[in-house]
Short mmCIF file of C-alpha atoms in Angstrom, two decimals:
data_model
loop_
_atom_site.label_atom_id
_atom_site.label_comp_id
_atom_site.label_asym_id
_atom_site.label_seq_id
_atom_site.Cartn_x
_atom_site.Cartn_y
_atom_site.Cartn_z
CA MET E 43 126.07 72.22 108.50
CA ALA E 44 126.82 75.69 107.90
CA THR E 45 123.59 77.53 107.68
CA SER E 46 122.37 80.52 105.61
CA LEU E 47 120.25 83.53 106.25
CA SER E 48 116.93 83.18 104.43
CA SER E 49 115.15 85.85 102.61
CA THR E 50 112.60 85.90 105.32
CA GLN E 51 115.02 85.80 108.25
CA PRO E 52 115.03 89.08 110.03
CA LEU E 53 117.88 90.95 111.72
CA SER E 54 117.01 91.81 115.23
CA LEU E 55 117.76 95.46 116.17
CA ALA E 56 117.62 95.24 119.95
CA GLY E 57 118.92 98.75 120.70
CA PRO E 58 121.89 100.64 119.09
CA ILE E 59 124.54 98.77 121.15
CA GLY E 60 123.14 95.35 120.16
CA PHE E 61 122.98 96.51 116.51
CA VAL E 62 126.65 97.58 116.60
CA ARG E 63 127.66 94.30 118.24
CA ARG E 64 125.86 92.33 115.60
CA ILE E 65 127.38 94.36 112.84
CA LEU E 66 130.98 93.86 114.43
CA ALA E 67 130.23 90.01 114.78
CA LEU E 68 129.79 89.90 110.98
CA VAL E 69 133.29 91.45 110.20
CA PRO E 70 135.59 88.38 110.45
CA GLY E 71 133.21 86.29 108.20
CA LEU E 72 132.87 89.12 105.78
CA LEU E 73 136.67 89.47 105.46
CA LEU E 74 136.80 85.77 104.82
CA LEU E 75 134.22 86.18 101.96
CA VAL E 76 136.30 88.99 100.51
CA ALA E 77 139.42 86.98 100.78
CA VAL E 78 138.06 83.84 99.17
CA GLY E 79 136.18 85.78 96.45
CA TYR E 80 139.23 87.95 95.63
CA ALA E 81 141.45 84.89 95.62
CA GLY E 82 139.18 83.31 93.04
CA LYS E 83 139.39 86.46 90.90
CA PHE E 84 143.28 86.76 91.37
CA ILE E 85 143.67 83.10 90.31
CA GLU E 86 141.69 83.48 87.18
CA GLN E 87 143.56 86.66 86.13
CA SER E 88 146.92 85.11 87.02
CA ILE E 89 146.33 81.93 84.97
CA ALA E 90 144.98 84.09 82.00
CA ARG E 91 148.05 86.39 82.22
CA TYR E 92 150.57 83.43 82.45
CA THR E 93 149.05 81.36 79.67
CA LYS E 94 148.78 84.42 77.31
CA SER E 95 152.39 85.49 77.97
CA HIS E 96 153.71 82.00 77.41
CA HIS E 97 151.44 81.37 74.45
CA ILE E 98 149.70 78.38 76.10
CA THR E 99 146.25 77.36 75.01
CA PHE E 100 144.35 76.78 78.26
CA PRO E 101 140.61 76.92 78.88
CA ASN E 102 139.57 80.04 80.94
CA ILE E 103 138.32 78.83 84.40
CA GLU E 104 136.17 81.57 85.76
CA TYR E 105 136.59 83.18 89.14
CA VAL E 106 133.23 81.86 90.16
CA LEU E 107 134.52 78.26 90.06
CA TRP E 108 137.77 79.15 91.84
CA ALA E 109 135.87 80.99 94.62
CA ILE E 110 133.49 78.10 95.17
CA VAL E 111 136.24 75.50 95.12
CA ILE E 112 138.40 77.42 97.60
CA GLY E 113 135.40 77.92 99.91
CA LEU E 114 134.54 74.12 99.64
CA VAL E 115 138.17 73.20 100.49
CA ILE E 116 138.26 75.52 103.52
CA ALA E 117 134.80 74.34 104.73
CA ASN E 118 135.63 70.66 104.40
CA THR E 119 139.10 70.58 105.67
CA VAL E 120 139.87 73.14 108.41
CA GLY E 121 136.18 74.10 108.75
CA ILE E 122 134.61 77.50 109.44
CA PRO E 123 135.46 78.50 113.08
CA ARG E 124 132.44 80.06 114.92
CA VAL E 125 133.80 83.55 114.80
CA PHE E 126 133.45 83.61 110.96
CA GLN E 127 130.03 81.91 110.77
CA ALA E 128 127.89 84.92 111.13
CA GLY E 129 129.71 86.89 108.48
CA VAL E 130 129.81 84.01 105.99
CA ALA E 131 126.03 83.65 106.44
CA THR E 132 125.65 87.15 104.93
CA TYR E 133 126.40 85.70 101.49
CA GLU E 134 122.59 85.61 100.84
CA PHE E 135 122.39 89.38 101.79
CA TRP E 136 125.03 90.11 99.06
CA LEU E 137 123.14 87.90 96.57
CA LYS E 138 120.03 90.05 97.02
CA ALA E 139 121.90 93.31 96.74
CA GLY E 140 123.75 92.02 93.69
CA ILE E 141 120.40 91.07 92.13
CA VAL E 142 118.83 94.53 92.80
CA LEU E 143 121.90 96.20 91.38
CA LEU E 144 121.80 93.85 88.35
CA GLY E 145 118.54 95.64 87.54
CA SER E 146 120.68 98.35 86.13
CA ARG E 147 121.68 96.01 83.18
CA PHE E 148 118.10 95.40 82.14
CA LEU E 149 115.67 97.72 80.27
CA LEU E 150 112.24 97.37 81.77
CA GLY E 151 110.92 96.12 78.43
CA ASP E 152 113.47 93.29 78.47
CA VAL E 153 112.53 92.34 81.89
CA LEU E 154 108.83 92.14 81.02
CA HIS E 155 109.60 90.34 77.84
CA LEU E 156 111.97 87.72 79.23
CA GLY E 157 110.20 87.66 82.60
CA GLY E 158 106.87 86.99 80.77
CA ILE E 159 108.43 84.01 78.89
CA SER E 160 110.01 82.85 82.21
CA LEU E 161 106.63 83.14 83.96
CA PHE E 162 104.97 81.04 81.31
CA LEU E 163 107.60 78.39 81.50
CA VAL E 164 107.74 78.46 85.27
CA ALA E 165 104.02 77.93 85.51
CA ILE E 166 104.27 74.71 83.29
CA ALA E 167 107.43 73.42 85.11
CA LEU E 168 105.88 74.13 88.53
CA THR E 169 102.74 72.18 87.75
CA LEU E 170 104.66 69.11 86.41
CA SER E 171 107.41 69.37 89.16
CA LEU E 172 104.99 69.48 92.07
CA THR E 173 102.90 66.59 90.77
CA PHE E 174 105.97 64.48 90.09
CA MET E 175 107.59 65.15 93.50
CA HIS E 176 104.38 64.06 95.15
CA LEU E 177 104.29 60.88 93.30
CA LEU E 178 107.94 60.17 94.13
CA GLY E 179 107.41 60.94 97.81
CA ARG E 180 104.55 58.38 97.86
CA THR E 181 106.67 55.83 95.96
CA PHE E 182 109.53 56.28 98.53
CA LYS E 183 107.21 56.38 101.53
CA LEU E 184 108.40 59.82 102.62
CA LYS E 185 106.40 61.65 105.33
CA PRO E 186 103.79 63.82 103.41
CA LYS E 187 105.04 67.07 104.86
CA LEU E 188 108.75 66.20 104.15
CA THR E 189 107.54 65.60 100.47
CA SER E 190 105.82 68.98 100.49
CA LEU E 191 108.91 70.72 101.70
CA LEU E 192 111.13 68.94 99.09
CA ALA E 193 108.57 69.75 96.39
CA VAL E 194 108.50 73.35 97.31
CA GLY E 195 112.34 73.47 97.61
CA SER E 196 112.90 71.87 94.20
CA ALA E 197 110.19 73.54 92.31
CA ILE E 198 110.56 77.04 93.56
CA CYS E 199 113.58 78.47 95.15
CA GLY E 200 115.37 76.01 97.40
CA VAL E 201 116.26 76.87 100.93
CA SER E 202 114.27 80.13 101.03
CA ALA E 203 111.12 78.30 99.92
CA ILE E 204 111.51 75.61 102.53
CA ILE E 205 111.97 78.04 105.28
CA ALA E 206 108.91 80.05 104.10
CA ALA E 207 106.75 76.92 103.84
CA LYS E 208 107.81 75.29 107.07
CA PRO E 209 105.85 77.45 109.56
CA ALA E 210 103.03 77.66 107.01
CA ILE E 211 102.41 73.86 106.88
CA ASP E 212 103.53 73.37 110.45
CA ALA E 213 106.29 70.80 109.44
CA ASP E 214 108.85 69.39 111.74
CA ASP E 215 112.39 70.97 112.22
CA GLU E 216 113.78 67.54 111.26
CA ASP E 217 111.91 67.34 108.05
CA ALA E 218 112.95 70.91 107.19
CA SER E 219 116.61 70.17 107.96
CA TYR E 220 116.41 67.02 105.79
CA ALA E 221 114.84 68.95 102.93
CA ILE E 222 117.43 71.80 103.22
CA ALA E 223 120.29 69.34 103.35
CA ALA E 224 119.02 67.55 100.20
CA ILE E 225 118.41 70.76 98.29
CA LEU E 226 121.86 72.06 99.25
CA ALA E 227 123.59 68.84 98.10
CA LEU E 228 121.65 68.81 94.83
CA GLY E 229 122.41 72.55 94.30
CA ALA E 230 126.13 71.84 94.64
CA ILE E 231 125.91 69.05 92.13
CA SER E 232 123.97 71.28 89.60
CA LEU E 233 126.71 73.79 89.77
CA PHE E 234 129.11 71.45 88.22
CA THR E 235 126.83 69.55 85.83
CA PHE E 236 124.71 72.35 84.28
CA PRO E 237 127.58 74.09 82.52
CA LEU E 238 129.02 70.90 81.21
CA ILE E 239 125.57 69.87 79.73
CA GLY E 240 124.94 73.31 78.44
CA HIS E 241 128.29 73.35 76.57
CA SER E 242 127.79 69.80 75.30
CA LEU E 243 124.34 70.84 73.88
CA HIS E 244 125.78 74.18 72.54
CA LEU E 245 123.01 76.16 74.24
CA SER E 246 122.99 79.82 73.48
CA ASP E 247 123.69 82.15 76.48
CA LYS E 248 119.97 83.09 76.72
CA ALA E 249 118.82 79.51 76.38
CA TYR E 250 121.28 78.25 78.93
CA GLY E 251 120.58 81.23 81.39
CA LEU E 252 116.86 80.53 81.12
CA TRP E 253 117.39 76.78 81.82
CA ALA E 254 119.68 77.41 84.82
CA GLY E 255 117.14 79.98 86.20
CA LEU E 256 114.27 77.56 85.78
CA ALA E 257 115.86 74.46 86.96
CA VAL E 258 118.55 75.20 89.70
CA ASP E 259 117.04 75.35 93.16
CA ASN E 260 118.79 77.99 95.16
CA THR E 261 119.19 81.53 93.76
CA ALA E 262 122.86 81.60 94.68
CA GLU E 263 123.63 78.41 92.89
CA ALA E 264 121.42 79.48 89.81
CA THR E 265 123.40 82.68 89.66
CA ALA E 266 126.71 80.77 89.96
CA ALA E 267 125.60 78.14 87.33
CA GLY E 268 124.77 81.03 85.01
CA ALA E 269 128.01 82.81 85.64
CA LEU E 270 130.10 79.66 85.13
CA TYR E 271 128.66 79.66 81.53
CA SER E 272 129.02 83.32 80.68
CA ASP E 273 128.18 86.76 82.03
CA ALA E 274 125.22 87.06 79.59
CA ALA E 275 123.86 83.69 80.74
CA ALA E 276 124.26 84.78 84.40
CA LYS E 277 122.07 87.88 83.65
CA VAL E 278 119.34 85.71 82.06
CA ALA E 279 119.52 83.03 84.84
CA VAL E 280 118.99 85.65 87.47
CA LEU E 281 116.00 87.10 85.76
CA ALA E 282 114.45 83.79 85.26
CA LYS E 283 115.26 82.72 88.86
CA THR E 284 113.81 85.95 90.19
CA THR E 285 110.54 85.29 88.30
CA ARG E 286 110.36 81.95 89.96
CA ASN E 287 111.06 83.43 93.37
CA ALA E 288 108.26 85.94 92.88
CA LEU E 289 105.80 82.95 92.89
CA ILE E 290 106.96 81.62 96.37
CA GLY E 291 103.99 83.21 98.20
CA PHE E 292 101.41 81.51 95.86
CA ILE E 293 102.77 78.15 96.16
CA VAL E 294 103.38 78.36 99.98
CA LEU E 295 99.74 79.72 100.31
CA ALA E 296 98.33 76.80 98.43
CA TYR E 297 100.31 74.32 100.61
CA ALA E 298 99.21 76.10 103.76
CA LEU E 299 95.57 76.02 102.66
CA TYR E 300 95.86 72.24 101.80
CA TRP E 301 97.31 71.25 105.27
CA ALA E 302 95.04 73.57 107.02
CA SER E 303 91.96 71.96 105.37
CA ARG E 304 93.33 68.63 106.68
CA GLY E 305 93.55 70.03 110.17
CA GLN E 306 97.32 69.60 110.16
CA ALA E 307 98.33 73.25 110.01
CA LYS E 308 96.91 76.63 111.30
CA GLU E 309 94.29 78.39 109.34
CA VAL E 310 95.43 81.17 107.07
CA GLY E 311 94.03 84.50 108.05
CA ASN E 312 94.29 87.30 105.51
CA LYS E 313 95.60 85.81 102.31
CA ALA E 314 96.75 89.24 100.79
CA VAL E 315 98.81 89.85 103.94
CA PHE E 316 100.13 86.15 103.80
CA LEU E 317 101.17 86.69 100.12
CA TRP E 318 102.93 90.07 100.84
CA ARG E 319 104.77 88.48 103.84
CA LYS E 320 106.08 85.68 101.57
CA PHE E 321 106.87 87.90 98.69
CA PRO E 322 110.70 88.30 98.11
CA LYS E 323 110.96 92.21 98.46
CA PHE E 324 114.26 92.29 96.55
CA VAL E 325 112.26 91.66 93.26
CA LEU E 326 110.72 95.08 93.78
CA GLY E 327 114.16 96.73 94.23
CA PHE E 328 115.37 94.90 90.99
CA LEU E 329 112.30 96.37 89.08
CA LEU E 330 112.87 99.83 90.52
CA ILE E 331 116.55 99.95 89.53
CA SER E 332 115.70 98.58 86.04
CA LEU E 333 112.91 101.23 85.82
CA LEU E 334 115.38 104.05 86.62
CA ALA E 335 117.93 102.64 84.12
CA THR E 336 115.17 102.61 81.45
CA LEU E 337 114.30 106.24 82.27
CA ALA E 338 117.91 107.20 81.76
CA VAL E 339 118.31 108.33 85.28
CA PHE E 340 122.04 107.11 85.06
CA THR E 341 124.72 107.95 82.64
CA LYS E 342 126.56 105.08 80.86
CA PRO E 343 129.60 105.25 83.15
CA GLN E 344 127.26 105.21 86.13
CA LEU E 345 125.40 102.19 84.82
CA THR E 346 128.83 100.49 84.38
CA SER E 347 129.65 101.30 88.05
CA LEU E 348 126.29 99.76 89.29
CA ALA E 349 126.81 96.63 87.21
CA ASN E 350 130.35 96.28 88.62
CA LEU E 351 129.00 96.78 92.16
CA SER E 352 126.60 93.94 91.33
CA ARG E 353 129.50 91.79 90.27
CA TRP E 354 131.38 92.43 93.55
CA ALA E 355 128.25 91.50 95.49
CA PHE E 356 127.99 88.30 93.52
CA LEU E 357 131.73 87.60 94.13
CA LEU E 358 130.96 87.47 97.98
CA THR E 359 127.90 85.24 97.22
CA PHE E 360 129.95 82.66 95.28
CA ALA E 361 132.56 82.60 98.10
CA GLY E 362 129.79 81.94 100.52
CA VAL E 363 128.27 79.11 98.36
CA GLY E 364 131.51 77.16 98.83
CA LEU E 365 132.09 78.09 102.40
CA ARG E 366 128.63 77.00 103.60
CA THR E 367 128.62 73.71 101.90
CA ASN E 368 129.71 70.88 104.25
CA LEU E 369 129.93 67.68 102.41
CA ARG E 370 130.24 65.54 105.47
CA GLU E 371 126.98 66.92 107.01
CA LEU E 372 125.19 66.47 103.72
CA GLY E 373 126.25 62.90 103.58
CA LYS E 374 124.72 62.32 107.07
CA GLN E 375 121.08 62.73 105.90
CA GLY E 376 119.02 59.71 105.06
CA TRP E 377 119.31 58.42 101.48
CA ARG E 378 115.56 58.47 100.73
CA PRO E 379 114.97 62.32 100.91
CA PHE E 380 118.12 62.73 98.84
CA ALA E 381 116.90 60.03 96.29
CA VAL E 382 113.58 61.77 95.96
CA GLY E 383 115.24 65.15 95.58
CA ALA E 384 117.81 63.84 93.11
CA ILE E 385 115.26 62.05 90.92
CA GLY E 386 112.97 65.07 91.12
CA GLU E 387 115.77 67.41 90.06
CA VAL E 388 116.78 65.24 87.14
CA PHE E 389 113.07 65.27 86.08
CA ILE E 390 112.86 69.07 86.53
CA ALA E 391 116.15 69.58 84.65
CA LEU E 392 114.81 67.49 81.67
CA VAL E 393 111.39 69.23 81.68
CA THR E 394 112.83 72.73 81.79
CA LEU E 395 115.41 71.77 79.21
CA GLY E 396 112.54 70.70 76.91
CA LEU E 397 110.70 73.87 77.64
CA VAL E 398 113.74 75.93 76.93
CA PHE E 399 114.36 74.20 73.65
CA GLY E 400 110.65 74.85 72.78
CA ALA E 401 110.80 78.47 73.72
CA ASP E 402 114.05 78.91 71.73
CA ARG E 403 112.26 77.59 68.69
CA PHE E 404 108.76 79.04 69.01
CA LEU E 405 109.24 82.21 71.28
CA PRO E 406 111.55 85.15 70.50
CA LEU E 407 114.03 84.77 73.32
CA MET R 70 126.58 74.92 115.48
CA PRO R 71 124.54 77.83 114.48
CA GLU R 72 120.84 77.96 114.88
CA SER R 73 119.01 76.09 112.21
CA PRO R 74 117.43 78.50 109.63
CA ALA R 75 114.32 76.38 109.85
CA ALA R 76 113.90 77.01 113.44
CA ALA R 77 114.83 80.78 113.26
CA PRO R 78 112.32 83.11 114.86
CA ARG R 79 110.51 85.33 112.31
CA ARG R 80 110.08 88.92 113.48
CA GLY R 81 111.48 92.27 112.53
CA ILE R 82 112.53 93.64 109.21
CA SER R 83 113.52 91.05 106.57
CA LEU R 84 116.86 90.72 104.97
CA ASP R 85 115.43 91.68 101.64
CA VAL R 86 114.55 95.16 102.84
CA TYR R 87 118.20 95.74 104.08
CA ALA R 88 119.48 94.49 100.71
CA VAL R 89 117.11 96.78 98.79
CA ALA R 90 118.03 99.74 100.98
CA LEU R 91 121.78 99.32 100.66
CA SER R 92 121.36 98.83 96.88
CA LEU R 93 119.35 102.02 96.56
CA LEU R 94 121.73 103.93 98.66
CA LEU R 95 124.61 102.80 96.50
CA ALA R 96 122.77 103.72 93.36
CA LEU R 97 122.02 107.17 94.75
CA LEU R 98 125.74 107.67 95.65
CA VAL R 99 126.71 106.57 92.07
CA ARG R 100 123.99 108.83 90.55
CA LEU R 101 125.31 111.85 92.62
CA ASN R 102 128.90 111.01 91.77
CA LEU R 103 129.69 110.78 95.43
CA ILE R 104 131.76 107.50 95.02
CA PRO R 105 134.45 106.99 92.36
CA ALA R 106 133.81 104.77 89.33
CA VAL R 107 133.59 101.27 90.40
CA LYS R 108 136.08 98.97 88.51
CA TRP R 109 135.91 95.16 88.09
#
């Protein structure tokens, strides 16, 4: 399976020569991300131009979907040669840079308002999801630590959460790989189902964005699922997802303490240090840029430039989402982790949809 | 087959810090008008 760099995976800087070599090794894959992403944008624009000039009514298919589909086709037909893999794996770096730059499109007041609502909903959804996933794991007789990883992955933030939790609870590599494969497969399915459900329920951009941000596991897929609906929905989806990501440390800490109390994981030392290590730092960058935008540090054209830089970064991310999804590898995993993940995801999607409907009615979204 | 992310060693500066640093650098360049307007 094509793998991804995680939020916690470091870049080794073993001397300047090593650093330059590592950067050069990224170039082929980066060029592939640019080519796939730009091809998606080109196809969307070409179809729009053609249908407009020929007066044909045709639904606009967003560049997001084209970029993902092109990536999927390449990854699952010719495959991704080794020389491209390191560069393709940087898609998560571009995702984070894109989120930080997206901060320029939010006033800090809006972040606190929508973030506060998201936090409230995330807390309810998390409690219900984690409880339900553990019940499911027991029913399907999964190994307890695999269940913990699946629960963290589906309730918080997909692959990053699994990678953060794995050493903390001393889980097996095999369990982590199963959980990652299940979460990636389910993320790919959500990409195509969420926009369809959102449209059929006539959800507003804000309600849909909130739903995607609360329910879709990986940040890349949540952003893409939002962008497939609308630009405004993507903005809200990223904010809701970022709120969810910010809680990763607390949940992983709770699991680490639980497994340590059972003598099946290392004791946690300084809890504040543990929380800081697991905290996704890009959230701070997002808040800083949002604060600068609120303080009118940037002019309007400069804010437009920052928003467009964020879009370009997301374009590379969406290309990477398709390129790293290997359907054959995903199919090789056992059916039970996938079944637990899938049932859990449906449960989480329904719970969060109910919460979003409630919030839409009773809270000023 | 690249190394599994689950088995990756965890040391050094995290990817997040690089992403934040690049974003802040770009924001600074935009603020000082050192790069042309970015179009979409």
